[in-house]
Amino acid sequence: MSNSRLASEPISTALAGPVGRVARHHRAVPAVPTHGLFIGGEWVESVSGDTFDSRNPADRLDVVGRFQGGTAADVARAVRAAEAALPGWRATPAPRRGEVLYRFGQLMVEHKERLARAMTREMGKVLVEARGDVQEGIDIAFLMAGEGRRSFGDTVPSELPDKWAMSIRQPIGVVGVITPWNFPMAIPCWKMMPALVTGNTVVFKPASDTPHCATLLAELMAEAGFPPGTVNLVTGSGTDVGDAIVESPDVQVISFTGSTATGKRIAERAARRLKRVSLELGGKNAIVVLADADLDLATDGILWSAFGTTGQRCTACSRVIVEQAVVEPLIERLEARARALRLGPGLEPETDVGPLINEAAREKVERYIEVGLREGELIVGGQRATGMRGGFDLDRGQFFEPTIFRNVKPMDRIAQEEIFGPVLSVIAVPDYEAALVALNQTRYGLSGAIYTQNVNTAFRAMRDFETGIVYVNAGTIGAETHLPFGGIKETGNGHREAGHVALDTYTEWKSIYVDFSGRLQRAQIDNQTSG
Ligand code: NAP
């Protein structure tokens, strides 16, 4: 793949176009590396000349980089490049395509630590979790590389003699990939790897909070050998770049992960053009703890699920539904453990919980704390984390105390709405049946978990939870890439990522009949013995 300029190298001010109307920064500001859009195998500037900065959420003074504010015109350029690359890429034998994915996976392995550190710096999750995020990208690259030699179709008997019947998968065309910031490497890989191995080309728009993570991925994809135009990166806002991708008549598939509100808007607009749309949206995930549960194990799972990634996972646990008989000992454990969590920058080895992604996210959490104070009883947290801790000034970032409310009722707002922060509601119920009702009483349906020693109850939960993912004696997070991932109800629109079923989003089925009888054979007619 030809690279006119590596994205990690600053774009010189001499190349800059006029500073646009909505530019937030003049290019002359020194020392901030400026990164390009990646279109047709070249690193280029936005036609608008606008840029925006990405900042470290643990330290707002730390500018990670300066990125292009892409526009509809840039999307049009990227779509043209993706269309131009399509015939060559779809004609490349699938095993060869898989080998490029494999090389990309190997490069991610090689650069894992660098990628993880860059991710922690840009979006705040603690380093051990950032490594896990990169690892998910690696896992899906290797899984999908294998699909280059698999991508099974069916070969089935025909109802007529001397006739064969089979089905094959075919690429659809240009795929628009629109992703959130909370898994800034895993989620783009979950989408791009199956899209590419099946012979599609991609226009990728990352979240505006994580353009650097996306840029690093695009660099490695270029190095792995994806031909120019197969992968195109356009940074910029959802309303400018995202909208243009959704509206482009030449983008046939939209694969979107983000909030339910944005997903609905995208689905409505894409429907007018009959586009295929895969949506992975919000969640309000619950862990059920029954009286016979191992409470220490349950406490570990709840803490990890509620406060990992500072509660900013689509699978995060934000509701604990506990059988009344064990509510007090469970709350005692949760409170003690939540108080002991250490807040700080994710790059510090001592840190358990990093910052929230941006100030708007922290303000949203604060608004829900006000709601929670009216609805339940605050037992820990409930406020911004400030001041010096462990030698670090929390005032420099957007930190928030891990928070737990008790005496919350299933239909309270804090038990119904996605807060996307470190806020946990404890709901007490009399028995399993009431727990099941409460768990299912939500418009979302992503992940659910149950802690119990009773195998019969565990199997009932596996069957009855209205979620796409169920965990038994484990928290709500921790999906593996070789199983389908996604949710029901307003968490999505029926598609799944990961696993071999991910290919369904990016392929059309073609059914093929080969008649070698040498005569006209009429299906449903000539095979009938009577009538
Ligand atoms: P978001 O605000 O919906 O943004 C997601 C992406 O959509 C971003 O790239 C955003 O761009 C873009 N976008 C915004 N408006 C758009 C528009 N009008 N047209 C096209 N694209 C548009 O979500 P988020 O805050 O980044 O992510 C958090 C949400 O994602 C949570 O609800 C979480 O549950 C969900 N999530 C779901 C899963 C899952 O698999 N189910 C996984 C992870 C996260 P900008 O950044 O430029 O605004």
mmCIF file of C-alpha atoms in Angstrom, residues 177-399:
data_model
loop_
_atom_site.group_PDB
_atom_site.id
_atom_site.type_symbol
_atom_site.label_atom_id
_atom_site.label_comp_id
_atom_site.label_asym_id
_atom_site.label_seq_id
_atom_site.Cartn_x
_atom_site.Cartn_y
_atom_site.Cartn_z
ATOM 1 C CA VAL A 177 -18.115 1.665 9.655
ATOM 2 C CA ILE A 178 -19.126 4.107 12.415
ATOM 3 C CA THR A 179 -17.783 3.374 15.883
ATOM 4 C CA PRO A 180 -17.839 4.651 19.487
ATOM 5 C CA TRP A 181 -14.872 5.589 21.673
ATOM 6 C CA ASN A 182 -15.212 3.017 24.452
ATOM 7 C CA PHE A 183 -13.594 0.136 22.539
ATOM 8 C CA PRO A 184 -11.646 2.222 20.057
ATOM 9 C CA MET A 185 -9.652 -0.632 18.553
ATOM 10 C CA ALA A 186 -11.702 -3.763 19.241
ATOM 11 C CA ILE A 187 -14.967 -2.476 17.772
ATOM 12 C CA PRO A 188 -13.512 -1.141 14.496
ATOM 13 C CA CYS A 189 -11.734 -4.494 14.076
ATOM 14 C CA TRP A 190 -14.946 -6.411 14.863
ATOM 15 C CA LYS A 191 -16.489 -4.607 11.905
ATOM 16 C CA MET A 192 -13.648 -4.153 9.431
ATOM 17 C CA MET A 193 -12.201 -7.671 9.621
ATOM 18 C CA PRO A 194 -15.364 -9.537 8.513
ATOM 19 C CA ALA A 195 -16.162 -6.793 5.977
ATOM 20 C CA LEU A 196 -12.717 -7.047 4.400
ATOM 21 C CA VAL A 197 -12.204 -10.788 4.423
ATOM 22 C CA THR A 198 -15.445 -11.201 2.502
ATOM 23 C CA GLY A 199 -14.245 -8.802 -0.219
ATOM 24 C CA ASN A 200 -15.900 -5.507 0.669
ATOM 25 C CA THR A 201 -14.073 -2.199 0.998
ATOM 26 C CA VAL A 202 -14.454 0.175 3.934
ATOM 27 C CA VAL A 203 -14.968 3.814 4.831
ATOM 28 C CA PHE A 204 -14.282 4.121 8.563
ATOM 29 C CA LYS A 205 -15.439 6.986 10.769
ATOM 30 C CA PRO A 206 -14.250 6.676 14.380
ATOM 31 C CA ALA A 207 -15.638 8.546 17.377
ATOM 32 C CA SER A 208 -14.341 12.094 17.680
ATOM 33 C CA ASP A 209 -12.949 11.235 21.121
ATOM 34 C CA THR A 210 -10.617 8.551 19.731
ATOM 35 C CA PRO A 211 -9.218 9.575 16.333
ATOM 36 C CA HIS A 212 -5.673 8.646 17.329
ATOM 37 C CA CYS A 213 -6.582 5.018 18.051
ATOM 38 C CA ALA A 214 -8.221 4.858 14.625
ATOM 39 C CA THR A 215 -5.200 6.446 12.970
ATOM 40 C CA LEU A 216 -2.889 3.866 14.536
ATOM 41 C CA LEU A 217 -5.132 1.066 13.238
ATOM 42 C CA ALA A 218 -5.131 2.539 9.732
ATOM 43 C CA GLU A 219 -1.324 2.770 9.790
ATOM 44 C CA LEU A 220 -1.007 -0.893 10.662
ATOM 45 C CA MET A 221 -3.583 -1.871 8.063
ATOM 46 C CA ALA A 222 -1.544 -0.031 5.447
ATOM 47 C CA GLU A 223 1.588 -1.811 6.627
ATOM 48 C CA ALA A 224 -0.168 -5.179 6.556
ATOM 49 C CA GLY A 225 -0.782 -4.769 2.848
ATOM 50 C CA PHE A 226 -4.427 -3.869 2.384
ATOM 51 C CA PRO A 227 -4.375 -2.342 -1.116
ATOM 52 C CA PRO A 228 -4.977 1.423 -1.487
ATOM 53 C CA GLY A 229 -8.653 2.277 -1.139
ATOM 54 C CA THR A 230 -9.721 -0.945 0.581
ATOM 55 C CA VAL A 231 -9.669 0.869 3.938
ATOM 56 C CA ASN A 232 -10.288 4.600 4.168
ATOM 57 C CA LEU A 233 -10.321 6.607 7.376
ATOM 58 C CA VAL A 234 -12.297 9.833 7.681
ATOM 59 C CA THR A 235 -12.140 11.559 11.063
ATOM 60 C CA GLY A 236 -14.627 14.260 11.955
ATOM 61 C CA SER A 237 -17.991 14.769 13.563
ATOM 62 C CA GLY A 238 -20.961 12.466 13.484
ATOM 63 C CA THR A 239 -23.127 15.118 11.915
ATOM 64 C CA ASP A 240 -20.660 15.911 9.122
ATOM 65 C CA VAL A 241 -18.854 12.651 8.393
ATOM 66 C CA GLY A 242 -21.300 10.122 9.875
ATOM 67 C CA ASP A 243 -24.313 11.662 8.163
ATOM 68 C CA ALA A 244 -22.521 11.766 4.811
ATOM 69 C CA ILE A 245 -21.623 8.080 5.048
ATOM 70 C CA VAL A 246 -25.197 7.145 5.923
ATOM 71 C CA GLU A 247 -26.580 9.274 3.101
ATOM 72 C CA SER A 248 -24.085 8.212 0.429
ATOM 73 C CA PRO A 249 -25.894 6.256 -2.303
ATOM 74 C CA ASP A 250 -22.664 4.340 -2.929
ATOM 75 C CA VAL A 251 -22.285 2.939 0.585
ATOM 76 C CA GLN A 252 -24.338 -0.242 0.661
ATOM 77 C CA VAL A 253 -23.866 -1.351 4.291
ATOM 78 C CA ILE A 254 -23.713 0.631 7.520
ATOM 79 C CA SER A 255 -22.212 -1.075 10.541
ATOM 80 C CA PHE A 256 -22.799 1.126 13.563
ATOM 81 C CA THR A 257 -22.060 0.820 17.260
ATOM 82 C CA GLY A 258 -23.123 3.603 19.583
ATOM 83 C CA SER A 259 -26.099 4.971 21.452
ATOM 84 C CA THR A 260 -29.636 3.830 20.786
ATOM 85 C CA ALA A 261 -30.691 7.392 19.936
ATOM 86 C CA THR A 262 -28.069 7.757 17.192
ATOM 87 C CA GLY A 263 -28.679 4.211 15.977
ATOM 88 C CA LYS A 264 -32.380 4.902 15.501
ATOM 89 C CA ARG A 265 -31.660 8.041 13.499
ATOM 90 C CA ILE A 266 -29.226 6.163 11.288
ATOM 91 C CA ALA A 267 -31.665 3.294 10.759
ATOM 92 C CA GLU A 268 -34.447 5.660 9.729
ATOM 93 C CA ARG A 269 -32.293 7.456 7.193
ATOM 94 C CA ALA A 270 -30.611 4.360 5.826
ATOM 95 C CA ALA A 271 -34.011 2.688 5.417
ATOM 96 C CA ARG A 272 -34.975 5.281 2.818
ATOM 97 C CA ARG A 273 -32.124 3.965 0.672
ATOM 98 C CA LEU A 274 -32.785 0.296 1.563
ATOM 99 C CA LYS A 275 -29.311 -0.053 3.017
ATOM 100 C CA ARG A 276 -28.347 -2.950 5.168
ATOM 101 C CA VAL A 277 -27.758 -1.601 8.679
ATOM 102 C CA SER A 278 -26.207 -3.457 11.582
ATOM 103 C CA LEU A 279 -26.767 -1.703 14.917
ATOM 104 C CA GLU A 280 -25.106 -2.466 18.255
ATOM 105 C CA LEU A 281 -26.597 -0.048 20.767
ATOM 106 C CA GLY A 282 -27.101 0.673 24.445
ATOM 107 C CA GLY A 283 -27.546 -1.588 27.435
ATOM 108 C CA LYS A 284 -28.850 -1.640 31.004
ATOM 109 C CA ASN A 285 -27.353 -4.887 32.148
ATOM 110 C CA ALA A 286 -28.164 -6.649 35.390
ATOM 111 C CA ILE A 287 -26.566 -9.212 37.649
ATOM 112 C CA VAL A 288 -28.916 -11.378 39.705
ATOM 113 C CA VAL A 289 -27.564 -12.592 43.043
ATOM 114 C CA LEU A 290 -29.585 -15.343 44.707
ATOM 115 C CA ALA A 291 -29.467 -16.343 48.347
ATOM 116 C CA ASP A 292 -27.420 -19.464 47.582
ATOM 117 C CA ALA A 293 -24.719 -17.545 45.670
ATOM 118 C CA ASP A 294 -21.061 -17.379 46.600
ATOM 119 C CA LEU A 295 -21.196 -13.756 47.729
ATOM 120 C CA ASP A 296 -17.460 -13.116 47.495
ATOM 121 C CA LEU A 297 -17.405 -14.379 43.928
ATOM 122 C CA ALA A 298 -20.485 -12.298 43.121
ATOM 123 C CA THR A 299 -18.842 -9.210 44.644
ATOM 124 C CA ASP A 300 -15.778 -9.690 42.418
ATOM 125 C CA GLY A 301 -17.983 -9.998 39.325
ATOM 126 C CA ILE A 302 -20.162 -7.013 40.196
ATOM 127 C CA LEU A 303 -17.220 -4.713 40.934
ATOM 128 C CA TRP A 304 -15.469 -5.670 37.700
ATOM 129 C CA SER A 305 -18.641 -5.320 35.623
ATOM 130 C CA ALA A 306 -19.849 -2.061 37.192
ATOM 131 C CA PHE A 307 -16.614 -0.104 37.493
ATOM 132 C CA GLY A 308 -14.363 -1.619 34.821
ATOM 133 C CA THR A 309 -13.807 0.957 32.043
ATOM 134 C CA THR A 310 -15.353 3.380 34.585
ATOM 135 C CA GLY A 311 -18.762 1.869 33.817
ATOM 136 C CA GLN A 312 -18.475 2.902 30.175
ATOM 137 C CA ARG A 313 -19.077 -0.476 28.554
ATOM 138 C CA CYS A 314 -22.194 -1.428 26.664
ATOM 139 C CA THR A 315 -22.136 -4.608 28.768
ATOM 140 C CA ALA A 316 -21.442 -2.806 32.049
ATOM 141 C CA CYS A 317 -23.546 -3.923 35.005
ATOM 142 C CA SER A 318 -25.610 -1.018 36.282
ATOM 143 C CA ARG A 319 -28.221 -3.044 38.187
ATOM 144 C CA VAL A 320 -27.719 -5.663 40.873
ATOM 145 C CA ILE A 321 -30.916 -7.570 41.570
ATOM 146 C CA VAL A 322 -30.425 -9.352 44.860
ATOM 147 C CA GLU A 323 -32.568 -11.768 46.819
ATOM 148 C CA GLN A 324 -33.687 -10.028 50.007
ATOM 149 C CA ALA A 325 -32.116 -12.669 52.272
ATOM 150 C CA VAL A 326 -28.565 -11.642 51.248
ATOM 151 C CA VAL A 327 -28.990 -7.954 50.513
ATOM 152 C CA GLU A 328 -27.198 -6.758 53.659
ATOM 153 C CA PRO A 329 -24.074 -8.946 53.419
ATOM 154 C CA LEU A 330 -23.793 -8.198 49.699
ATOM 155 C CA ILE A 331 -24.094 -4.437 50.151
ATOM 156 C CA GLU A 332 -21.565 -4.549 52.968
ATOM 157 C CA ARG A 333 -19.059 -6.215 50.655
ATOM 158 C CA LEU A 334 -19.813 -3.937 47.683
ATOM 159 C CA GLU A 335 -19.524 -0.765 49.736
ATOM 160 C CA ALA A 336 -16.193 -1.731 51.283
ATOM 161 C CA ARG A 337 -14.708 -2.777 47.963
ATOM 162 C CA ALA A 338 -16.010 0.283 46.055
ATOM 163 C CA ARG A 339 -14.519 2.633 48.660
ATOM 164 C CA ALA A 340 -11.144 0.944 48.248
ATOM 165 C CA LEU A 341 -10.967 1.435 44.464
ATOM 166 C CA ARG A 342 -8.091 3.699 43.480
ATOM 167 C CA LEU A 343 -8.812 6.431 40.949
ATOM 168 C CA GLY A 344 -6.166 7.903 38.702
ATOM 169 C CA PRO A 345 -4.665 7.906 35.228
ATOM 170 C CA GLY A 346 -4.960 4.529 33.534
ATOM 171 C CA LEU A 347 -1.228 4.445 32.774
ATOM 172 C CA GLU A 348 -0.423 4.308 36.514
ATOM 173 C CA PRO A 349 -0.107 0.657 37.563
ATOM 174 C CA GLU A 350 -1.894 1.336 40.872
ATOM 175 C CA THR A 351 -5.046 2.682 39.218
ATOM 176 C CA ASP A 352 -8.257 0.647 39.352
ATOM 177 C CA VAL A 353 -10.633 3.192 37.805
ATOM 178 C CA GLY A 354 -9.742 5.794 35.179
ATOM 179 C CA PRO A 355 -11.567 8.985 34.153
ATOM 180 C CA LEU A 356 -14.798 9.444 32.240
ATOM 181 C CA ILE A 357 -14.344 10.155 28.549
ATOM 182 C CA ASN A 358 -15.184 13.879 28.587
ATOM 183 C CA GLU A 359 -16.820 16.638 30.554
ATOM 184 C CA ALA A 360 -20.212 16.084 28.934
ATOM 185 C CA ALA A 361 -20.132 12.478 30.150
ATOM 186 C CA ARG A 362 -19.316 13.605 33.691
ATOM 187 C CA GLU A 363 -22.121 16.145 33.658
ATOM 188 C CA LYS A 364 -24.518 13.452 32.473
ATOM 189 C CA VAL A 365 -23.482 11.211 35.380
ATOM 190 C CA GLU A 366 -24.006 14.124 37.771
ATOM 191 C CA ARG A 367 -27.531 14.662 36.469
ATOM 192 C CA TYR A 368 -28.299 11.007 37.140
ATOM 193 C CA ILE A 369 -26.879 11.299 40.652
ATOM 194 C CA GLU A 370 -29.508 13.977 41.332
ATOM 195 C CA VAL A 371 -32.179 11.611 40.035
ATOM 196 C CA GLY A 372 -30.753 8.767 42.123
ATOM 197 C CA LEU A 373 -30.817 10.839 45.305
ATOM 198 C CA ARG A 374 -34.569 11.231 44.831
ATOM 199 C CA GLU A 375 -35.162 7.587 43.939
ATOM 200 C CA GLY A 376 -32.815 5.553 46.140
ATOM 201 C CA GLU A 377 -30.328 5.808 48.974
ATOM 202 C CA LEU A 378 -26.725 6.734 48.208
ATOM 203 C CA ILE A 379 -24.278 4.502 50.029
ATOM 204 C CA VAL A 380 -20.970 5.354 48.389
ATOM 205 C CA GLY A 381 -19.603 7.905 45.889
ATOM 206 C CA GLY A 382 -22.033 10.249 44.180
ATOM 207 C CA GLN A 383 -19.600 13.031 43.375
ATOM 208 C CA ARG A 384 -16.648 14.155 41.287
ATOM 209 C CA ALA A 385 -13.324 12.788 42.442
ATOM 210 C CA THR A 386 -11.012 15.750 43.005
ATOM 211 C CA GLY A 387 -7.749 16.756 44.635
ATOM 212 C CA MET A 388 -4.431 14.959 44.946
ATOM 213 C CA ARG A 389 -4.489 11.163 45.106
ATOM 214 C CA GLY A 390 -1.466 8.895 44.866
ATOM 215 C CA GLY A 391 0.603 11.845 43.692
ATOM 216 C CA PHE A 392 -1.775 12.704 40.877
ATOM 217 C CA ASP A 393 -4.022 15.736 40.604
ATOM 218 C CA LEU A 394 -7.491 14.418 39.791
ATOM 219 C CA ASP A 395 -8.648 17.952 38.989
ATOM 220 C CA ARG A 396 -6.757 17.667 35.714
ATOM 221 C CA GLY A 397 -9.132 14.989 34.434
ATOM 222 C CA GLN A 398 -12.786 13.989 34.495
ATOM 223 C CA PHE A 399 -12.852 11.648 37.439
#
